[in-house]
């Protein structure tokens, strides 16, 4: 999966430090990110020195550390791209080559959107201030404390003996086969989310929920939690046509989707294909 990095983990602990010239900068502008593509298509982020050769910008904000490099968010107006760099759409960047840079971009994008959406206090409208000890915004007027928003959601692989339920979304750019998915609602456990989403999307009852793994998915600010479960009773599918364009049972030996090394959904399909899902 995208977050499985060969050198270890993204070090997300908060630090209150300033950017140095060699630090890497995540610079977002209108849904795009500033990067360079090498001749082998490998991605590179600019350093502070490359972006701010002539003037010191508004202080970049520290976000995380990876492979012994510190990453910062650009907070100034969009710079003129340095030689060899250009802006590219941030949401689509999920290539296996430069996996670490793609994960940094999607995680930085999550934080960028959160900072941008909370410049003012939602309770009283006062400009918020950055806390110095943790990743938190605080309202100096009413004391409102705002922490990064992470939305829990489920990915559900419904099994029926040797068959797996695959579906396709309705009305979305993503047209490949998917597992069922949905956000947790207020007042329910994550297990109840699984039962509700499966019933809403395909009209099936399920049992024997088995948790598999989770995946941070910064594109949409999610923490995805993957579950396998068995159909309980009738396996007749009734799709919610506002959510799905199709859903059907596919045999383990002939699944029309394969692991892309990036998403939890596709890893779960591959694990079922290999007969290694938790039982
Ligand atoms: Zn306030």
XYZ file of N, CA and C and ligand atoms in Angstrom:
838
model
N 0.844 -1.200 0.000
C 0.000 0.000 0.000
C 0.880 1.251 0.000
N 0.270 2.365 -0.307
C 1.039 3.596 -0.466
C 1.887 3.933 0.761
N 1.332 3.671 1.965
C 2.066 4.060 3.183
C 3.123 3.041 3.606
N 3.203 1.910 2.923
C 4.201 0.888 3.288
C 5.526 1.240 2.607
N 6.391 1.942 3.337
C 7.627 2.474 2.753
C 8.798 1.597 3.165
N 9.695 1.317 2.227
C 10.746 0.337 2.513
C 11.722 0.800 3.598
N 11.806 2.091 3.839
C 12.764 2.596 4.823
C 12.141 2.789 6.198
N 10.853 2.533 6.355
C 10.224 2.749 7.649
C 8.961 3.566 7.522
N 8.767 4.508 8.435
C 7.503 5.237 8.469
C 7.701 6.733 8.298
N 6.629 7.379 7.945
C 6.612 8.833 7.941
C 6.550 9.274 9.413
N 7.515 10.098 9.834
C 7.595 10.500 11.242
C 6.720 11.737 11.434
N 5.504 11.500 11.948
C 4.513 12.580 11.974
C 4.476 13.352 13.289
N 5.399 13.046 14.224
C 5.389 13.755 15.500
C 5.574 15.257 15.268
N 4.831 16.060 16.015
C 4.883 17.510 15.851
C 6.221 18.066 16.333
N 6.780 19.003 15.590
C 7.970 19.745 16.029
C 7.765 21.196 15.639
N 8.205 22.073 16.511
C 8.051 23.505 16.261
C 9.404 24.059 15.806
N 9.715 23.859 14.522
C 11.031 24.250 14.005
C 10.870 25.065 12.726
N 11.935 25.767 12.380
C 11.935 26.570 11.162
C 12.634 25.828 10.030
N 12.242 26.177 8.810
C 12.819 25.507 7.642
C 14.243 25.987 7.386
N 15.092 25.039 6.990
C 16.463 25.337 6.581
C 16.528 25.239 5.052
N 17.568 25.819 4.452
C 17.629 25.855 2.975
C 17.492 24.498 2.287
N 17.986 23.419 2.912
C 17.933 22.100 2.259
C 16.635 21.340 2.504
N 15.740 21.876 3.333
C 14.503 21.161 3.638
C 13.589 21.139 2.419
N 12.743 20.090 2.369
C 11.842 19.902 1.223
C 10.526 20.635 1.450
N 10.025 21.210 0.379
C 8.845 22.063 0.496
C 7.688 21.484 -0.311
N 6.533 21.332 0.386
C 5.287 20.954 -0.274
C 4.544 22.245 -0.593
N 4.474 22.555 -1.865
C 3.876 23.824 -2.270
C 2.625 23.537 -3.090
N 1.453 23.778 -2.494
C 0.177 23.514 -3.170
C -0.422 24.821 -3.675
N -1.056 24.732 -4.823
C -1.716 25.913 -5.383
C -2.854 25.446 -6.282
N -4.062 25.800 -5.912
C -5.258 25.459 -6.698
C -5.309 23.969 -7.057
N -5.120 23.135 -6.032
C -5.234 21.692 -6.241
C -4.019 21.058 -6.887
N -2.972 21.831 -7.089
C -1.775 21.293 -7.720
C -0.596 21.375 -6.760
N 0.420 20.588 -7.050
C 1.624 20.587 -6.214
C 2.837 20.837 -7.101
N 3.800 21.532 -6.560
C 5.009 21.879 -7.317
C 6.016 20.744 -7.210
N 6.429 20.207 -8.366
C 7.426 19.130 -8.365
C 8.160 19.094 -9.689
N 9.168 18.222 -9.686
C 9.967 18.036 -10.895
C 9.934 16.553 -11.243
N 9.886 16.246 -12.540
C 9.929 14.852 -12.989
C 11.255 14.600 -13.671
N 12.003 13.614 -13.176
C 13.273 13.271 -13.804
C 13.046 12.530 -15.107
N 14.114 12.247 -15.826
C 13.990 11.552 -17.111
C 13.421 10.142 -16.904
N 13.613 9.565 -15.691
C 13.049 8.245 -15.405
C 11.680 8.357 -14.744
N 11.088 9.546 -14.784
C 9.759 9.830 -14.228
C 9.750 9.887 -12.704
N 10.926 9.819 -12.062
C 10.975 9.941 -10.606
C 10.625 11.371 -10.200
N 9.890 11.508 -9.097
C 9.431 12.823 -8.656
C 10.403 13.419 -7.634
N 10.561 14.747 -7.695
C 11.399 15.463 -6.739
C 10.651 16.708 -6.282
N 10.735 16.982 -4.987
C 10.148 18.216 -4.455
C 11.231 19.280 -4.376
N 10.861 20.544 -4.460
C 11.859 21.604 -4.346
C 12.346 21.776 -2.909
N 13.549 22.295 -2.760
C 14.034 22.668 -1.429
C 13.684 24.139 -1.188
N 13.809 24.541 0.065
C 13.534 25.949 0.379
C 14.481 26.854 -0.412
N 15.734 26.451 -0.538
C 16.712 27.278 -1.254
C 16.305 27.470 -2.715
N 15.726 26.431 -3.316
C 15.307 26.546 -4.723
C 14.110 27.486 -4.886
N 13.278 27.561 -3.863
C 12.060 28.378 -3.968
C 12.266 29.813 -3.518
N 13.166 30.013 -2.597
C 13.279 31.324 -1.965
C 14.688 31.881 -2.098
N 15.199 31.839 -3.310
C 16.569 32.301 -3.517
C 16.709 33.797 -3.272
N 15.670 34.534 -3.581
C 15.810 35.988 -3.520
C 15.205 36.619 -2.280
N 14.077 36.093 -1.812
C 13.479 36.702 -0.626
C 12.992 35.602 0.314
N 13.002 35.874 1.585
C 12.497 34.905 2.561
C 10.973 35.020 2.569
N 10.274 33.946 2.280
C 8.811 34.016 2.243
C 8.210 33.955 3.640
N 6.866 34.002 3.713
C 6.186 33.727 4.974
C 6.686 32.361 5.430
N 6.950 32.220 6.732
C 7.627 31.010 7.226
C 6.904 29.737 6.806
N 7.594 28.828 6.115
C 6.984 27.523 5.822
C 6.679 26.794 7.134
N 5.657 25.933 7.109
C 5.235 25.256 8.338
C 5.690 23.804 8.328
N 6.358 23.387 9.408
C 6.847 22.012 9.504
C 5.672 21.036 9.514
N 5.769 19.959 8.718
C 4.697 18.962 8.737
C 5.162 17.572 9.181
N 6.254 17.047 8.624
C 6.724 15.724 9.044
C 8.142 15.493 8.528
N 8.669 14.341 8.902
C 10.035 13.985 8.537
C 10.015 12.590 7.922
N 10.823 12.385 6.912
C 10.845 11.100 6.233
C 12.228 10.889 5.651
N 12.750 9.693 5.811
C 14.063 9.363 5.260
C 15.094 10.445 5.596
N 15.051 10.883 6.880
C 15.998 11.882 7.412
C 15.935 13.216 6.689
N 14.782 13.537 6.105
C 14.577 14.866 5.525
C 13.342 15.483 6.169
N 13.413 16.782 6.459
C 12.265 17.493 7.014
C 11.425 18.086 5.890
N 10.103 17.975 6.036
C 9.153 18.478 5.041
C 8.368 19.647 5.638
N 8.205 20.686 4.828
C 7.464 21.876 5.258
C 6.391 22.215 4.231
N 5.331 22.891 4.726
C 4.292 23.402 3.831
C 4.621 24.844 3.482
N 4.546 25.166 2.216
C 4.726 26.539 1.766
C 3.504 27.343 2.187
N 3.704 28.518 2.761
C 2.556 29.302 3.238
C 2.462 30.656 2.553
N 3.375 30.923 1.636
C 3.382 32.204 0.939
C 2.526 32.100 -0.332
N 2.414 33.212 -1.079
C 1.747 33.165 -2.380
C 2.526 32.207 -3.287
N 1.823 31.605 -4.264
C 2.471 30.611 -5.133
C 3.701 31.221 -5.793
N 4.842 30.542 -5.709
C 6.078 31.067 -6.302
C 6.134 30.800 -7.804
N 6.990 31.521 -8.491
C 7.295 31.177 -9.877
C 8.093 29.873 -9.822
N 7.666 28.829 -10.559
C 8.389 27.549 -10.462
C 9.854 27.700 -10.873
N 10.770 27.141 -10.069
C 12.181 27.166 -10.456
C 12.394 26.326 -11.724
N 13.530 26.507 -12.345
C 13.901 25.749 -13.549
C 13.682 24.237 -13.331
N 12.937 23.612 -14.245
C 12.730 22.161 -14.169
C 11.536 21.742 -13.330
N 10.885 22.696 -12.644
C 9.733 22.370 -11.802
C 8.441 22.885 -12.430
N 7.332 22.238 -12.085
C 6.034 22.702 -12.550
C 4.942 22.205 -11.614
N 3.761 22.792 -11.726
C 2.626 22.353 -10.897
C 1.892 21.209 -11.595
N 1.547 20.171 -10.815
C 0.777 19.036 -11.335
C -0.370 18.752 -10.375
N -1.501 18.223 -10.877
C -2.627 17.895 -9.986
C -2.185 16.965 -8.858
N -2.494 17.336 -7.616
C -2.002 16.581 -6.456
C -2.763 15.274 -6.247
N -4.045 15.241 -6.528
C -4.871 14.080 -6.187
C -4.498 12.829 -6.955
N -3.984 12.989 -8.165
C -3.720 11.806 -8.995
C -2.347 11.187 -8.760
N -1.535 11.791 -7.906
C -0.165 11.310 -7.742
C -0.117 10.101 -6.822
N -0.058 8.918 -7.406
C 0.035 7.713 -6.589
C 0.819 6.646 -7.328
N 1.936 7.039 -7.908
C 2.727 6.072 -8.659
C 3.671 5.303 -7.743
N 3.959 4.049 -8.131
C 4.820 3.203 -7.302
C 6.246 3.739 -7.237
N 6.727 4.212 -8.381
C 8.035 4.870 -8.360
C 7.821 6.182 -7.593
N 8.727 6.568 -6.762
C 8.549 7.767 -5.928
C 7.351 7.625 -4.992
N 7.135 6.394 -4.505
C 6.023 6.142 -3.582
C 6.111 7.041 -2.353
N 7.352 7.218 -1.835
C 7.509 8.040 -0.630
C 7.122 9.495 -0.898
N 7.481 10.011 -2.064
C 7.120 11.394 -2.396
C 5.597 11.512 -2.573
N 4.994 10.498 -3.211
C 3.532 10.523 -3.385
C 2.831 10.489 -2.035
N 3.313 9.655 -1.116
C 2.691 9.584 0.211
C 2.875 10.909 0.949
N 4.058 11.515 0.808
C 4.304 12.820 1.433
C 3.348 13.873 0.857
N 3.146 13.835 -0.437
C 2.267 14.832 -1.073
C 0.825 14.656 -0.584
N 0.335 13.402 -0.545
C -1.059 13.197 -0.136
C -1.258 13.516 1.346
N -0.257 13.227 2.172
C -0.363 13.540 3.600
C -0.242 15.050 3.817
N 0.673 15.669 3.088
C 0.801 17.125 3.163
C -0.460 17.827 2.678
N -1.076 17.259 1.683
C -2.334 17.802 1.120
C -3.442 17.785 2.178
N -3.492 16.679 2.948
C -4.462 16.554 4.037
C -4.265 17.705 5.041
N -3.004 17.917 5.454
C -2.724 18.984 6.421
C -2.944 20.369 5.825
N -2.545 20.539 4.575
C -2.725 21.825 3.891
C -4.208 22.229 3.892
N -5.062 21.269 3.541
C -6.498 21.568 3.494
C -7.054 21.878 4.869
N -6.538 21.176 5.882
C -7.017 21.423 7.245
C -6.589 22.824 7.725
N -5.328 23.179 7.506
C -4.868 24.518 7.908
C -5.671 25.600 7.176
N -5.880 25.378 5.879
C -6.559 26.377 5.049
C -8.014 26.582 5.495
N -8.658 25.478 5.914
C -10.073 25.555 6.286
C -10.286 26.093 7.693
N -9.184 26.272 8.441
C -9.334 26.677 9.852
C -8.540 27.933 10.187
N -8.406 28.812 9.206
C -7.696 30.067 9.475
C -8.496 30.947 10.428
N -9.822 30.766 10.411
C -10.686 31.495 11.333
C -11.377 30.510 12.265
N -11.623 30.947 13.498
C -12.342 30.117 14.458
C -13.783 29.915 13.971
N -14.222 28.643 13.957
C -15.579 28.339 13.517
C -16.638 28.772 14.519
N -16.238 29.064 15.769
C -17.203 29.473 16.796
C -17.426 30.978 16.795
N -16.319 31.765 16.670
C -16.478 33.207 16.825
C -15.864 34.017 15.679
N -15.195 33.370 14.741
C -14.697 34.082 13.563
C -13.348 34.765 13.724
N -12.731 34.643 14.908
C -11.422 35.266 15.138
C -10.321 34.468 14.427
N -9.304 35.141 13.854
C -8.187 34.386 13.271
C -7.550 33.454 14.306
N -7.290 32.207 13.911
C -6.710 31.234 14.842
C -5.194 31.412 14.916
N -4.604 30.831 15.967
C -3.152 30.869 16.145
C -2.620 29.438 16.229
N -1.374 29.261 15.800
C -0.756 27.936 15.843
C -0.213 27.669 17.238
N -0.541 26.523 17.799
C 0.010 26.137 19.091
C 1.486 25.781 18.912
N 2.277 26.003 19.947
C 3.718 25.737 19.818
C 4.104 24.335 20.284
N 3.192 23.609 20.942
C 3.553 22.305 21.520
C 2.939 21.113 20.795
N 1.867 21.341 20.075
C 1.262 20.233 19.331
C 0.599 20.771 18.077
N 0.239 19.849 17.193
C -0.381 20.259 15.939
C -1.835 20.593 16.227
N -2.059 21.867 16.488
C -3.379 22.309 16.921
C -3.497 23.806 16.656
N -4.685 24.244 16.308
C -4.961 25.670 16.141
C -5.850 26.096 17.302
N -5.562 27.297 17.803
C -6.287 27.760 18.988
C -6.865 29.149 18.719
N -8.094 29.373 19.194
C -8.701 30.689 19.034
C -8.309 31.549 20.239
N -7.629 32.694 20.012
C -7.191 33.536 21.128
C -8.354 34.257 21.806
N -9.507 34.259 21.167
C -10.665 34.953 21.740
C -11.512 34.030 22.614
N -11.936 32.886 22.078
C -12.860 32.028 22.840
C -12.212 30.736 23.337
N -10.936 30.504 22.975
C -10.251 29.317 23.491
C -10.546 28.042 22.717
N -11.329 28.130 21.649
C -11.622 26.946 20.828
C -10.320 26.293 20.372
N -10.220 24.969 20.564
C -9.022 24.235 20.126
C -9.411 23.352 18.943
N -8.643 23.439 17.864
C -8.995 22.720 16.637
C -7.846 21.776 16.278
N -8.153 20.484 16.232
C -7.159 19.462 15.890
C -7.402 18.971 14.462
N -6.347 18.418 13.836
C -6.525 17.920 12.473
C -7.716 16.968 12.374
N -8.483 17.141 11.344
C -9.686 16.325 11.179
C -9.358 15.094 10.329
N -9.639 13.949 10.893
C -9.440 12.684 10.184
C -10.784 11.972 10.181
N -11.271 11.617 8.998
C -12.599 11.010 8.902
C -12.500 9.493 8.751
N -12.990 8.733 9.752
C -12.948 7.275 9.637
C -13.939 6.767 8.598
N -13.486 5.785 7.839
C -14.347 5.197 6.807
C -13.991 3.720 6.682
N -14.908 2.951 6.130
C -14.661 1.512 5.982
C -14.531 1.123 4.509
N -13.726 0.077 4.299
C -13.644 -0.623 3.017
C -14.111 -2.030 3.332
N -15.113 -2.523 2.626
C -15.720 -3.798 3.000
C -15.652 -4.807 1.859
N -15.040 -5.965 2.167
C -15.006 -7.085 1.228
C -16.044 -8.092 1.703
N -17.182 -8.161 1.008
C -18.224 -9.114 1.376
C -17.978 -10.410 0.616
N -17.855 -11.512 1.367
C -17.585 -12.792 0.717
C -18.814 -13.691 0.807
N -18.890 -14.595 -0.173
C -20.017 -15.527 -0.271
C -19.415 -16.855 -0.688
N -18.897 -17.598 0.292
C -18.131 -18.794 -0.043
C -16.876 -18.395 -0.794
N -16.727 -18.904 -2.011
C -15.549 -18.619 -2.811
C -15.767 -17.432 -3.751
N -16.732 -16.612 -3.435
C -16.999 -15.459 -4.296
C -16.880 -14.158 -3.489
N -16.517 -13.107 -4.201
C -16.316 -11.786 -3.580
C -17.211 -10.771 -4.271
N -17.776 -9.877 -3.497
C -18.638 -8.832 -4.066
C -17.774 -7.668 -4.562
N -17.853 -7.400 -5.847
C -17.177 -6.230 -6.418
C -18.229 -5.304 -6.993
N -17.904 -4.018 -6.983
C -18.885 -3.034 -7.461
C -18.147 -1.953 -8.237
N -18.936 -1.105 -8.865
C -18.374 0.092 -9.485
C -19.200 1.286 -9.021
N -18.499 2.400 -8.790
C -19.185 3.602 -8.345
C -20.018 4.191 -9.470
N -21.062 4.886 -9.110
C -21.873 5.610 -10.096
C -21.410 7.066 -10.121
N -21.307 7.628 -11.304
C -21.061 9.055 -11.450
C -19.743 9.561 -10.900
N -18.696 8.743 -10.936
C -17.379 9.206 -10.468
C -16.330 8.948 -11.538
N -15.235 9.667 -11.426
C -14.151 9.503 -12.391
C -13.522 8.116 -12.261
N -13.558 7.557 -11.036
C -12.958 6.237 -10.796
C -13.913 5.183 -11.327
N -13.521 4.475 -12.408
C -14.451 3.555 -13.064
C -14.059 2.090 -12.906
N -13.021 1.815 -12.097
C -12.591 0.429 -11.952
C -13.413 -0.276 -10.868
N -13.208 -1.595 -10.765
C -13.917 -2.351 -9.734
C -13.448 -1.907 -8.348
N -14.367 -1.884 -7.414
C -14.042 -1.468 -6.049
C -14.756 -2.371 -5.062
N -14.306 -2.318 -3.806
C -15.065 -2.917 -2.713
C -16.049 -1.865 -2.217
N -16.959 -2.259 -1.353
C -17.907 -1.275 -0.816
C -17.153 -0.352 0.138
N -17.596 0.886 0.241
C -16.899 1.849 1.084
C -17.875 2.899 1.587
N -17.572 3.446 2.762
C -18.426 4.508 3.266
C -17.900 5.087 4.564
N -18.354 6.284 4.875
C -17.923 6.985 6.087
C -18.689 6.505 7.316
N -17.977 6.512 8.454
C -18.654 6.300 9.734
C -19.560 7.493 10.013
N -20.713 7.218 10.559
C -21.636 8.267 10.959
C -21.529 8.473 12.471
N -21.941 9.636 12.914
C -21.920 9.928 14.349
C -22.839 8.953 15.087
N -22.370 8.442 16.227
C -23.211 7.588 17.066
C -23.184 6.121 16.710
N -22.243 5.696 15.866
C -22.173 4.271 15.568
C -20.748 3.762 15.737
N -20.612 2.469 16.012
C -19.295 1.842 16.042
C -18.874 1.584 14.602
N -17.575 1.284 14.415
C -17.105 1.042 13.048
C -17.718 -0.260 12.504
N -18.024 -1.186 13.425
C -18.687 -2.424 12.979
C -20.102 -2.107 12.471
N -20.779 -1.192 13.169
C -22.118 -0.807 12.708
C -22.049 -0.087 11.364
N -20.945 0.659 11.150
C -20.758 1.301 9.844
C -20.730 0.250 8.741
N -20.000 -0.854 8.989
C -19.917 -1.928 7.995
C -21.319 -2.454 7.677
N -22.077 -2.805 8.713
C -23.428 -3.359 8.498
C -24.310 -2.357 7.739
N -24.259 -1.095 8.140
C -25.137 -0.094 7.525
C -24.770 0.163 6.066
N -23.471 0.322 5.810
C -23.049 0.625 4.439
C -23.391 -0.518 3.478
N -23.161 -1.761 3.923
C -23.460 -2.901 3.051
C -24.963 -2.958 2.770
N -25.768 -2.746 3.811
C -27.222 -2.770 3.616
C -27.659 -1.628 2.693
N -27.107 -0.439 2.906
C -27.515 0.713 2.077
C -27.121 0.538 0.616
N -25.910 0.043 0.392
C -25.395 0.028 -0.984
C -25.845 -1.182 -1.788
N -25.969 -2.351 -1.147
C -26.331 -3.549 -1.924
C -27.460 -4.374 -1.302
N -28.046 -3.908 -0.186
C -29.204 -4.595 0.389
C -28.902 -5.958 0.989
N -27.664 -6.163 1.467
C -27.305 -7.468 2.041
C -27.063 -7.364 3.538
N -27.409 -8.452 4.241
C -27.018 -8.583 5.649
C -25.685 -9.311 5.693
N -24.819 -8.923 6.655
C -23.515 -9.583 6.758
C -23.241 -10.022 8.195
N -22.304 -10.973 8.333
C -21.920 -11.501 9.655
C -20.429 -11.817 9.641
N -19.912 -12.198 10.809
C -18.518 -12.641 10.934
C -17.543 -11.585 10.404
N -17.636 -10.364 10.925
C -16.731 -9.289 10.493
C -15.304 -9.590 10.942
N -14.343 -9.473 10.030
C -12.919 -9.656 10.364
C -12.158 -8.421 9.939
N -11.574 -7.734 10.933
C -10.758 -6.559 10.623
C -9.484 -6.999 9.909
N -9.074 -6.256 8.875
C -7.863 -6.601 8.136
C -6.736 -5.617 8.434
N -6.759 -4.422 7.841
C -5.722 -3.397 8.041
C -6.360 -2.028 7.824
N -5.592 -0.985 8.137
C -6.089 0.368 7.875
C -5.143 1.081 6.921
N -5.614 2.204 6.396
C -4.799 2.994 5.480
C -5.157 4.481 5.618
N -4.133 5.327 5.905
C -4.406 6.771 5.873
C -4.558 7.206 4.426
N -5.590 7.930 4.121
C -5.850 8.330 2.737
C -6.089 9.839 2.714
N -4.952 10.555 2.642
C -4.996 12.009 2.801
C -5.728 12.754 1.704
N -5.904 12.104 0.547
C -6.613 12.759 -0.559
C -7.958 13.288 -0.083
N -8.660 12.444 0.690
C -9.980 12.838 1.170
C -10.015 12.992 2.685
N -8.843 13.025 3.324
C -8.785 13.214 4.772
C -9.282 12.016 5.564
N -9.153 10.818 4.989
C -9.725 9.620 5.619
C -8.709 8.789 6.379
N -9.226 7.989 7.312
C -8.517 6.807 7.794
C -9.422 5.645 7.402
N -8.965 4.854 6.431
C -9.764 3.733 5.926
C -9.504 2.493 6.767
N -10.563 1.777 7.122
C -10.426 0.538 7.880
C -11.047 -0.590 7.070
N -10.222 -1.594 6.764
C -10.674 -2.668 5.888
C -11.219 -3.855 6.663
N -12.383 -4.329 6.267
C -13.012 -5.506 6.886
C -13.405 -6.525 5.823
N -13.227 -7.792 6.169
C -13.874 -8.864 5.423
C -15.106 -9.273 6.233
N -16.155 -9.719 5.547
C -17.323 -10.262 6.237
C -18.038 -11.216 5.297
N -18.922 -12.045 5.877
C -19.659 -13.036 5.077
C -21.092 -12.562 4.890
N -21.647 -12.882 3.723
C -23.059 -12.572 3.521
C -23.866 -13.435 4.497
N -24.940 -12.870 5.021
C -25.775 -13.544 6.026
C -27.182 -13.698 5.442
N -27.533 -14.915 5.059
C -28.860 -15.137 4.465
C -28.831 -14.931 2.963
N -29.859 -14.282 2.447
C -29.988 -14.122 0.987
C -28.802 -13.381 0.381
N -28.332 -13.881 -0.781
C -27.246 -13.175 -1.470
C -27.749 -12.386 -2.680
N -29.052 -12.116 -2.709
C -29.615 -11.336 -3.819
C -29.267 -9.854 -3.632
N -28.577 -9.291 -4.622
C -28.068 -7.914 -4.529
C -29.108 -6.913 -5.031
N -29.306 -5.870 -4.268
C -30.194 -4.763 -4.697
C -29.382 -3.485 -4.551
N -28.862 -2.950 -5.647
C -27.935 -1.824 -5.519
C -28.644 -0.487 -5.351
N -27.954 0.375 -4.630
C -28.375 1.768 -4.523
C -27.809 2.487 -5.746
N -28.669 2.814 -6.684
C -28.179 3.333 -7.965
C -27.615 4.750 -7.874
N -27.846 5.433 -6.758
C -27.208 6.749 -6.607
C -25.726 6.584 -6.236
N -25.392 5.421 -5.627
C -24.014 5.177 -5.183
C -23.233 4.299 -6.158
N -23.903 3.276 -6.699
C -23.212 2.264 -7.505
C -23.828 2.139 -8.890
N -22.968 1.821 -9.871
C -23.498 1.544 -11.211
C -23.698 0.044 -11.399
N -22.955 -0.774 -10.632
C -23.134 -2.221 -10.678
C -22.514 -2.856 -9.445
N -22.950 -4.082 -9.127
C -22.320 -4.893 -8.081
C -22.662 -6.338 -8.387
N -21.676 -7.229 -8.198
C -21.940 -8.636 -8.504
C -20.917 -9.513 -7.773
N -21.221 -10.821 -7.738
C -20.322 -11.793 -7.112
C -19.329 -12.289 -8.156
N -18.040 -12.333 -7.785
C -17.005 -12.817 -8.699
C -16.228 -13.955 -8.028
N -15.992 -15.055 -8.774
C -15.256 -16.185 -8.175
C -13.808 -15.836 -7.874
N -13.304 -16.451 -6.828
C -11.925 -16.209 -6.388
C -10.915 -16.414 -7.521
N -11.195 -17.358 -8.393
C -10.243 -17.708 -9.453
C -10.318 -16.770 -10.657
N -11.289 -15.869 -10.673
C -11.441 -15.015 -11.865
C -11.844 -13.598 -11.463
N -11.065 -13.010 -10.567
C -11.380 -11.649 -10.129
C -10.847 -10.648 -11.162
N -11.672 -9.705 -11.602
C -11.249 -8.790 -12.662
C -10.496 -7.564 -12.146
N -9.793 -7.688 -11.027
C -9.048 -6.539 -10.482
C -7.806 -7.064 -9.786
N -6.726 -6.321 -9.877
C -5.464 -6.801 -9.318
C -4.790 -5.721 -8.481
N -3.886 -6.170 -7.598
C -3.223 -5.261 -6.663
C -2.392 -4.229 -7.418
N -2.539 -2.961 -7.039
C -1.740 -1.906 -7.668
C -0.604 -1.448 -6.754
N -0.483 -2.096 -5.574
C 0.582 -1.721 -4.643
C 0.320 -0.403 -3.931
N -0.848 0.186 -4.160
C -1.153 1.502 -3.611
C -2.326 1.448 -2.627
N -3.448 0.884 -3.048
C -4.672 1.046 -2.250
C -5.011 -0.190 -1.419
N -5.636 0.065 -0.271
C -6.127 -0.988 0.622
C -7.139 -1.859 -0.121
N -8.035 -1.233 -0.875
C -9.051 -1.969 -1.630
C -8.422 -3.057 -2.488
N -7.417 -2.662 -3.240
C -6.851 -3.617 -4.189
C -5.974 -4.658 -3.496
N -5.355 -4.284 -2.380
C -4.636 -5.309 -1.616
C -5.615 -6.343 -1.066
N -6.773 -5.881 -0.598
C -7.763 -6.806 -0.036
C -8.308 -7.750 -1.107
N -8.476 -7.255 -2.318
C -8.933 -8.121 -3.416
C -7.867 -9.181 -3.700
N -6.600 -8.764 -3.724
C -5.512 -9.708 -3.998
C -5.400 -10.772 -2.890
N -5.536 -10.330 -1.635
C -5.443 -11.269 -0.515
C -6.565 -12.306 -0.594
N -7.764 -11.886 -1.008
C -8.865 -12.849 -1.191
C -8.541 -13.802 -2.337
N -8.013 -13.249 -3.409
C -7.645 -14.064 -4.574
C -6.667 -15.177 -4.163
N -5.742 -14.843 -3.253
C -4.746 -15.827 -2.786
C -5.298 -16.734 -1.685
N -6.522 -16.496 -1.271
C -7.112 -17.323 -0.205
C -6.507 -17.061 1.158
N -5.935 -15.851 1.344
C -5.247 -15.560 2.603
C -6.018 -14.588 3.498
N -7.269 -14.321 3.191
C -8.035 -13.390 4.020
C -8.269 -13.976 5.406
N -8.374 -13.140 6.446
C -8.663 -13.665 7.779
C -10.011 -14.369 7.791
N -10.081 -15.502 8.518
C -11.329 -16.268 8.514
C -11.935 -16.356 9.916
Zn -13.223 31.582 18.771
